[in-house]
Amino acid sequence: MAKAIIMHETGGPEVLHLADYDPGRPGLGEVLLRQEAVGLNFIDVYHRTGLYPLPSLPATPGMEGAGIVEAVGEGVTEVAVGDRVAYAGPPPGAYSEIRIMPADRLVKLPEFISTRHAASMMLQGMTARYLVKGCYGVKAGDKILIHAAAGGVGLIVCQWAKHLGATVIGTVGSPQKAELARDNGCDHPILYRDEDFVARVKEITRARGVDVVYDSVGQSTFMQSLDCLRPMGMMVSFGQSSGSIPPLDTGVLAAKGSLFLTRPSLMVYTAKREDLLVHAHDLFEVVEKGAVKIEVRQTYPLAEAAQAHSDLEGRKTTGSTILIPGQ
């Protein structure tokens, strides 16, 4: 019998409990995956609270993991028994020691990436990829604003955008996080608790505004983020850690400079297997080059998932965090 985190209801971290469960056997197009590491992401919090409803309850949350293929079902051609693989996306269920996964959602790992490393980078790294190459193609000379610059996605975006030649501006919550962001390619960390980030962005850009804003914070930053954009700039709202964004009169976009607005999702950008592989390839490439460095900054036993969620929501974590099954 394997262990998994099971939630019988939505709510706070206390709804996450370690329990016995039977993962079953792989069916058509599926594999049985023994997980060596699981990624912690804010979407897990959204699932736990019910903001993004899970298909049914009881359920095991988690959208990212890495491990070894132990068995394959009928018709599987993408991977084989013994392969080291990782994933980032549905179906939920990553908070487990062993699980069933659709084979076509798995990516084989190159030798230079460990399973722990992979579990810390697939979801956040491929998110960063669609942000800087999909939603808006960052290029040399661009100026960008990334909120939560010391977070998991933020640190990757800072590095990747800097590698592409952009000037990177980022908001952070403490001097320590400002230093971390600066060490990862952020040219201008802004302490949002101490400074008006809109005024500071206008100062840095000499009143022009940035070409693109990447905003995962949501409610508390959305309108001010629009004010940071140049005319015809791109607002990318890809999360809502501070709460849902209220309904928007699209006339605001015209009034603030004919702005573009998108609310993307990794699951859409990687829905086709060929797109998933392109995102993974581009991520592995910049990591192999050393242009993007991804560190596991926090590690918790799987049994302590509730504490990990509490720390994530309390802004006590930076960068990437993983949970270790079997501990």
PDB file of N, CA and C in Angstrom, residues 43-103:
ATOM      1  N   ILE A  43      -0.736  26.813  -7.552  1.00  0.00           N
ATOM      2  CA  ILE A  43      -1.972  26.201  -8.042  1.00  0.00           C
ATOM      3  C   ILE A  43      -2.459  25.117  -7.085  1.00  0.00           C
ATOM      4  N   ASP A  44      -1.527  24.505  -6.324  1.00  0.00           N
ATOM      5  CA  ASP A  44      -1.924  23.508  -5.325  1.00  0.00           C
ATOM      6  C   ASP A  44      -2.763  24.158  -4.223  1.00  0.00           C
ATOM      7  N   VAL A  45      -2.406  25.379  -3.859  1.00  0.00           N
ATOM      8  CA  VAL A  45      -3.177  26.135  -2.870  1.00  0.00           C
ATOM      9  C   VAL A  45      -4.568  26.448  -3.421  1.00  0.00           C
ATOM     10  N   TYR A  46      -4.628  26.858  -4.687  1.00  0.00           N
ATOM     11  CA  TYR A  46      -5.921  27.149  -5.301  1.00  0.00           C
ATOM     12  C   TYR A  46      -6.820  25.910  -5.305  1.00  0.00           C
ATOM     13  N   HIS A  47      -6.233  24.746  -5.577  1.00  0.00           N
ATOM     14  CA  HIS A  47      -7.014  23.501  -5.532  1.00  0.00           C
ATOM     15  C   HIS A  47      -7.455  23.190  -4.111  1.00  0.00           C
ATOM     16  N   ARG A  48      -6.556  23.370  -3.151  1.00  0.00           N
ATOM     17  CA  ARG A  48      -6.876  23.054  -1.755  1.00  0.00           C
ATOM     18  C   ARG A  48      -8.006  23.925  -1.221  1.00  0.00           C
ATOM     19  N   THR A  49      -8.006  25.197  -1.587  1.00  0.00           N
ATOM     20  CA  THR A  49      -9.024  26.113  -1.080  1.00  0.00           C
ATOM     21  C   THR A  49     -10.330  26.040  -1.862  1.00  0.00           C
ATOM     22  N   GLY A  50     -10.294  25.433  -3.040  1.00  0.00           N
ATOM     23  CA  GLY A  50     -11.488  25.359  -3.866  1.00  0.00           C
ATOM     24  C   GLY A  50     -11.607  26.491  -4.861  1.00  0.00           C
ATOM     25  N   LEU A  51     -10.621  27.411  -4.887  1.00  0.00           N
ATOM     26  CA  LEU A  51     -10.659  28.496  -5.866  1.00  0.00           C
ATOM     27  C   LEU A  51     -10.655  27.923  -7.278  1.00  0.00           C
ATOM     28  N   TYR A  52      -9.810  26.922  -7.500  1.00  0.00           N
ATOM     29  CA  TYR A  52      -9.850  26.126  -8.728  1.00  0.00           C
ATOM     30  C   TYR A  52     -10.358  24.741  -8.308  1.00  0.00           C
ATOM     31  N   PRO A  53     -11.618  24.428  -8.515  1.00  0.00           N
ATOM     32  CA  PRO A  53     -12.181  23.168  -8.003  1.00  0.00           C
ATOM     33  C   PRO A  53     -11.522  21.934  -8.629  1.00  0.00           C
ATOM     34  N   LEU A  54     -11.235  20.955  -7.788  1.00  0.00           N
ATOM     35  CA  LEU A  54     -10.788  19.655  -8.261  1.00  0.00           C
ATOM     36  C   LEU A  54     -11.986  18.887  -8.806  1.00  0.00           C
ATOM     37  N   PRO A  55     -11.750  17.879  -9.666  1.00  0.00           N
ATOM     38  CA  PRO A  55     -12.880  17.158 -10.271  1.00  0.00           C
ATOM     39  C   PRO A  55     -13.831  16.560  -9.252  1.00  0.00           C
ATOM     40  N   SER A  56     -13.299  16.054  -8.140  1.00  0.00           N
ATOM     41  CA  SER A  56     -14.146  15.467  -7.108  1.00  0.00           C
ATOM     42  C   SER A  56     -13.346  15.344  -5.825  1.00  0.00           C
ATOM     43  N   LEU A  57     -14.044  15.079  -4.728  1.00  0.00           N
ATOM     44  CA  LEU A  57     -13.422  14.830  -3.429  1.00  0.00           C
ATOM     45  C   LEU A  57     -13.909  13.488  -2.896  1.00  0.00           C
ATOM     46  N   PRO A  58     -13.085  12.757  -2.144  1.00  0.00           N
ATOM     47  CA  PRO A  58     -11.725  13.089  -1.744  1.00  0.00           C
ATOM     48  C   PRO A  58     -10.766  13.108  -2.943  1.00  0.00           C
ATOM     49  N   ALA A  59      -9.645  13.812  -2.781  1.00  0.00           N
ATOM     50  CA  ALA A  59      -8.710  13.969  -3.889  1.00  0.00           C
ATOM     51  C   ALA A  59      -7.291  14.131  -3.358  1.00  0.00           C
ATOM     52  N   THR A  60      -6.339  13.854  -4.221  1.00  0.00           N
ATOM     53  CA  THR A  60      -4.928  14.118  -3.956  1.00  0.00           C
ATOM     54  C   THR A  60      -4.498  15.284  -4.825  1.00  0.00           C
ATOM     55  N   PRO A  61      -4.022  16.385  -4.221  1.00  0.00           N
ATOM     56  CA  PRO A  61      -3.606  17.533  -5.018  1.00  0.00           C
ATOM     57  C   PRO A  61      -2.215  17.335  -5.608  1.00  0.00           C
ATOM     58  N   GLY A  62      -1.745  18.346  -6.320  1.00  0.00           N
ATOM     59  CA  GLY A  62      -0.396  18.329  -6.868  1.00  0.00           C
ATOM     60  C   GLY A  62      -0.380  18.163  -8.367  1.00  0.00           C
ATOM     61  N   MET A  63       0.412  19.015  -9.035  1.00  0.00           N
ATOM     62  CA  MET A  63       0.442  19.034 -10.496  1.00  0.00           C
ATOM     63  C   MET A  63       1.834  18.815 -11.078  1.00  0.00           C
ATOM     64  N   GLU A  64       2.825  18.516 -10.231  1.00  0.00           N
ATOM     65  CA  GLU A  64       4.199  18.432 -10.739  1.00  0.00           C
ATOM     66  C   GLU A  64       4.976  17.377  -9.963  1.00  0.00           C
ATOM     67  N   GLY A  65       5.717  16.556 -10.685  1.00  0.00           N
ATOM     68  CA  GLY A  65       6.528  15.550 -10.016  1.00  0.00           C
ATOM     69  C   GLY A  65       7.528  14.943 -10.973  1.00  0.00           C
ATOM     70  N   ALA A  66       8.387  14.091 -10.419  1.00  0.00           N
ATOM     71  CA  ALA A  66       9.399  13.412 -11.222  1.00  0.00           C
ATOM     72  C   ALA A  66       9.755  12.097 -10.553  1.00  0.00           C
ATOM     73  N   GLY A  67      10.107  11.113 -11.362  1.00  0.00           N
ATOM     74  CA  GLY A  67      10.449   9.810 -10.802  1.00  0.00           C
ATOM     75  C   GLY A  67      10.787   8.809 -11.878  1.00  0.00           C
ATOM     76  N   ILE A  68      10.584   7.529 -11.557  1.00  0.00           N
ATOM     77  CA  ILE A  68      10.966   6.426 -12.425  1.00  0.00           C
ATOM     78  C   ILE A  68       9.726   5.652 -12.870  1.00  0.00           C
ATOM     79  N   VAL A  69       9.647   5.348 -14.147  1.00  0.00           N
ATOM     80  CA  VAL A  69       8.533   4.552 -14.662  1.00  0.00           C
ATOM     81  C   VAL A  69       8.705   3.103 -14.202  1.00  0.00           C
ATOM     82  N   GLU A  70       7.696   2.575 -13.498  1.00  0.00           N
ATOM     83  CA  GLU A  70       7.752   1.205 -12.975  1.00  0.00           C
ATOM     84  C   GLU A  70       6.980   0.209 -13.819  1.00  0.00           C
ATOM     85  N   ALA A  71       5.936   0.662 -14.490  1.00  0.00           N
ATOM     86  CA  ALA A  71       5.135  -0.232 -15.335  1.00  0.00           C
ATOM     87  C   ALA A  71       4.429   0.612 -16.387  1.00  0.00           C
ATOM     88  N   VAL A  72       4.144  -0.003 -17.516  1.00  0.00           N
ATOM     89  CA  VAL A  72       3.437   0.709 -18.588  1.00  0.00           C
ATOM     90  C   VAL A  72       2.215  -0.085 -19.002  1.00  0.00           C
ATOM     91  N   GLY A  73       1.185   0.637 -19.384  1.00  0.00           N
ATOM     92  CA  GLY A  73      -0.029   0.010 -19.863  1.00  0.00           C
ATOM     93  C   GLY A  73       0.027  -0.236 -21.364  1.00  0.00           C
ATOM     94  N   GLU A  74      -1.052  -0.770 -21.863  1.00  0.00           N
ATOM     95  CA  GLU A  74      -1.141  -1.083 -23.296  1.00  0.00           C
ATOM     96  C   GLU A  74      -1.055   0.195 -24.130  1.00  0.00           C
ATOM     97  N   GLY A  75      -0.325   0.106 -25.238  1.00  0.00           N
ATOM     98  CA  GLY A  75      -0.273   1.202 -26.192  1.00  0.00           C
ATOM     99  C   GLY A  75       0.691   2.318 -25.863  1.00  0.00           C
ATOM    100  N   VAL A  76       1.470   2.183 -24.806  1.00  0.00           N
ATOM    101  CA  VAL A  76       2.403   3.250 -24.428  1.00  0.00           C
ATOM    102  C   VAL A  76       3.659   3.172 -25.292  1.00  0.00           C
ATOM    103  N   THR A  77       3.971   4.251 -25.975  1.00  0.00           N
ATOM    104  CA  THR A  77       5.179   4.326 -26.814  1.00  0.00           C
ATOM    105  C   THR A  77       6.101   5.475 -26.409  1.00  0.00           C
ATOM    106  N   GLU A  78       5.578   6.415 -25.628  1.00  0.00           N
ATOM    107  CA  GLU A  78       6.359   7.621 -25.314  1.00  0.00           C
ATOM    108  C   GLU A  78       7.500   7.358 -24.340  1.00  0.00           C
ATOM    109  N   VAL A  79       7.299   6.413 -23.401  1.00  0.00           N
ATOM    110  CA  VAL A  79       8.296   6.121 -22.372  1.00  0.00           C
ATOM    111  C   VAL A  79       8.334   4.616 -22.141  1.00  0.00           C
ATOM    112  N   ALA A  80       9.378   4.163 -21.401  1.00  0.00           N
ATOM    113  CA  ALA A  80       9.529   2.741 -21.117  1.00  0.00           C
ATOM    114  C   ALA A  80       9.864   2.546 -19.646  1.00  0.00           C
ATOM    115  N   VAL A  81       9.706   1.330 -19.171  1.00  0.00           N
ATOM    116  CA  VAL A  81      10.053   1.007 -17.787  1.00  0.00           C
ATOM    117  C   VAL A  81      11.512   1.375 -17.529  1.00  0.00           C
ATOM    118  N   GLY A  82      11.748   2.057 -16.416  1.00  0.00           N
ATOM    119  CA  GLY A  82      13.099   2.481 -16.061  1.00  0.00           C
ATOM    120  C   GLY A  82      13.435   3.896 -16.465  1.00  0.00           C
ATOM    121  N   ASP A  83      12.635   4.510 -17.319  1.00  0.00           N
ATOM    122  CA  ASP A  83      12.903   5.895 -17.740  1.00  0.00           C
ATOM    123  C   ASP A  83      12.738   6.858 -16.571  1.00  0.00           C
ATOM    124  N   ARG A  84      13.607   7.844 -16.537  1.00  0.00           N
ATOM    125  CA  ARG A  84      13.473   8.967 -15.609  1.00  0.00           C
ATOM    126  C   ARG A  84      12.620  10.019 -16.299  1.00  0.00           C
ATOM    127  N   VAL A  85      11.530  10.423 -15.670  1.00  0.00           N
ATOM    128  CA  VAL A  85      10.580  11.323 -16.326  1.00  0.00           C
ATOM    129  C   VAL A  85      10.080  12.379 -15.347  1.00  0.00           C
ATOM    130  N   ALA A  86       9.481  13.423 -15.917  1.00  0.00           N
ATOM    131  CA  ALA A  86       8.870  14.481 -15.112  1.00  0.00           C
ATOM    132  C   ALA A  86       7.622  14.975 -15.824  1.00  0.00           C
ATOM    133  N   TYR A  87       6.814  15.724 -15.091  1.00  0.00           N
ATOM    134  CA  TYR A  87       5.578  16.259 -15.666  1.00  0.00           C
ATOM    135  C   TYR A  87       5.189  17.532 -14.934  1.00  0.00           C
ATOM    136  N   ALA A  88       4.330  18.302 -15.565  1.00  0.00           N
ATOM    137  CA  ALA A  88       3.769  19.515 -14.960  1.00  0.00           C
ATOM    138  C   ALA A  88       2.411  19.758 -15.587  1.00  0.00           C
ATOM    139  N   GLY A  89       1.372  19.321 -14.891  1.00  0.00           N
ATOM    140  CA  GLY A  89       0.036  19.517 -15.436  1.00  0.00           C
ATOM    141  C   GLY A  89      -0.897  18.405 -15.002  1.00  0.00           C
ATOM    142  N   PRO A  90      -2.121  18.446 -15.518  1.00  0.00           N
ATOM    143  CA  PRO A  90      -3.123  17.468 -15.102  1.00  0.00           C
ATOM    144  C   PRO A  90      -2.791  16.078 -15.600  1.00  0.00           C
ATOM    145  N   PRO A  91      -3.413  15.058 -14.955  1.00  0.00           N
ATOM    146  CA  PRO A  91      -4.390  15.159 -13.864  1.00  0.00           C
ATOM    147  C   PRO A  91      -3.717  15.419 -12.523  1.00  0.00           C
ATOM    148  N   PRO A  92      -4.445  16.051 -11.573  1.00  0.00           N
ATOM    149  CA  PRO A  92      -3.891  16.230 -10.232  1.00  0.00           C
ATOM    150  C   PRO A  92      -3.592  14.880  -9.593  1.00  0.00           C
ATOM    151  N   GLY A  93      -2.805  14.918  -8.516  1.00  0.00           N
ATOM    152  CA  GLY A  93      -2.472  13.678  -7.831  1.00  0.00           C
ATOM    153  C   GLY A  93      -1.005  13.509  -7.524  1.00  0.00           C
ATOM    154  N   ALA A  94      -0.225  14.580  -7.671  1.00  0.00           N
ATOM    155  CA  ALA A  94       1.225  14.478  -7.499  1.00  0.00           C
ATOM    156  C   ALA A  94       1.655  14.205  -6.063  1.00  0.00           C
ATOM    157  N   TYR A  95       0.836  14.572  -5.072  1.00  0.00           N
ATOM    158  CA  TYR A  95       1.251  14.411  -3.679  1.00  0.00           C
ATOM    159  C   TYR A  95       1.124  12.947  -3.262  1.00  0.00           C
ATOM    160  N   SER A  96       1.949  12.093  -3.845  1.00  0.00           N
ATOM    161  CA  SER A  96       1.851  10.660  -3.611  1.00  0.00           C
ATOM    162  C   SER A  96       3.199   9.991  -3.855  1.00  0.00           C
ATOM    163  N   GLU A  97       3.359   8.812  -3.288  1.00  0.00           N
ATOM    164  CA  GLU A  97       4.588   8.045  -3.493  1.00  0.00           C
ATOM    165  C   GLU A  97       4.599   7.380  -4.867  1.00  0.00           C
ATOM    166  N   ILE A  98       3.465   6.839  -5.254  1.00  0.00           N
ATOM    167  CA  ILE A  98       3.307   6.155  -6.541  1.00  0.00           C
ATOM    168  C   ILE A  98       1.996   6.634  -7.151  1.00  0.00           C
ATOM    169  N   ARG A  99       1.986   6.848  -8.452  1.00  0.00           N
ATOM    170  CA  ARG A  99       0.744   7.291  -9.071  1.00  0.00           C
ATOM    171  C   ARG A  99       0.656   6.816 -10.513  1.00  0.00           C
ATOM    172  N   ILE A 100      -0.565   6.863 -11.035  1.00  0.00           N
ATOM    173  CA  ILE A 100      -0.828   6.603 -12.448  1.00  0.00           C
ATOM    174  C   ILE A 100      -0.775   7.929 -13.197  1.00  0.00           C
ATOM    175  N   MET A 101      -0.099   7.948 -14.350  1.00  0.00           N
ATOM    176  CA  MET A 101      -0.035   9.145 -15.188  1.00  0.00           C
ATOM    177  C   MET A 101      -0.258   8.780 -16.652  1.00  0.00           C
ATOM    178  N   PRO A 102      -0.915   9.667 -17.417  1.00  0.00           N
ATOM    179  CA  PRO A 102      -0.971   9.470 -18.869  1.00  0.00           C
ATOM    180  C   PRO A 102       0.442   9.574 -19.446  1.00  0.00           C
ATOM    181  N   ALA A 103       0.828   8.615 -20.243  1.00  0.00           N
ATOM    182  CA  ALA A 103       2.200   8.602 -20.771  1.00  0.00           C
ATOM    183  C   ALA A 103       2.509   9.825 -21.624  1.00  0.00           C
TER     184      ALA A 103
END
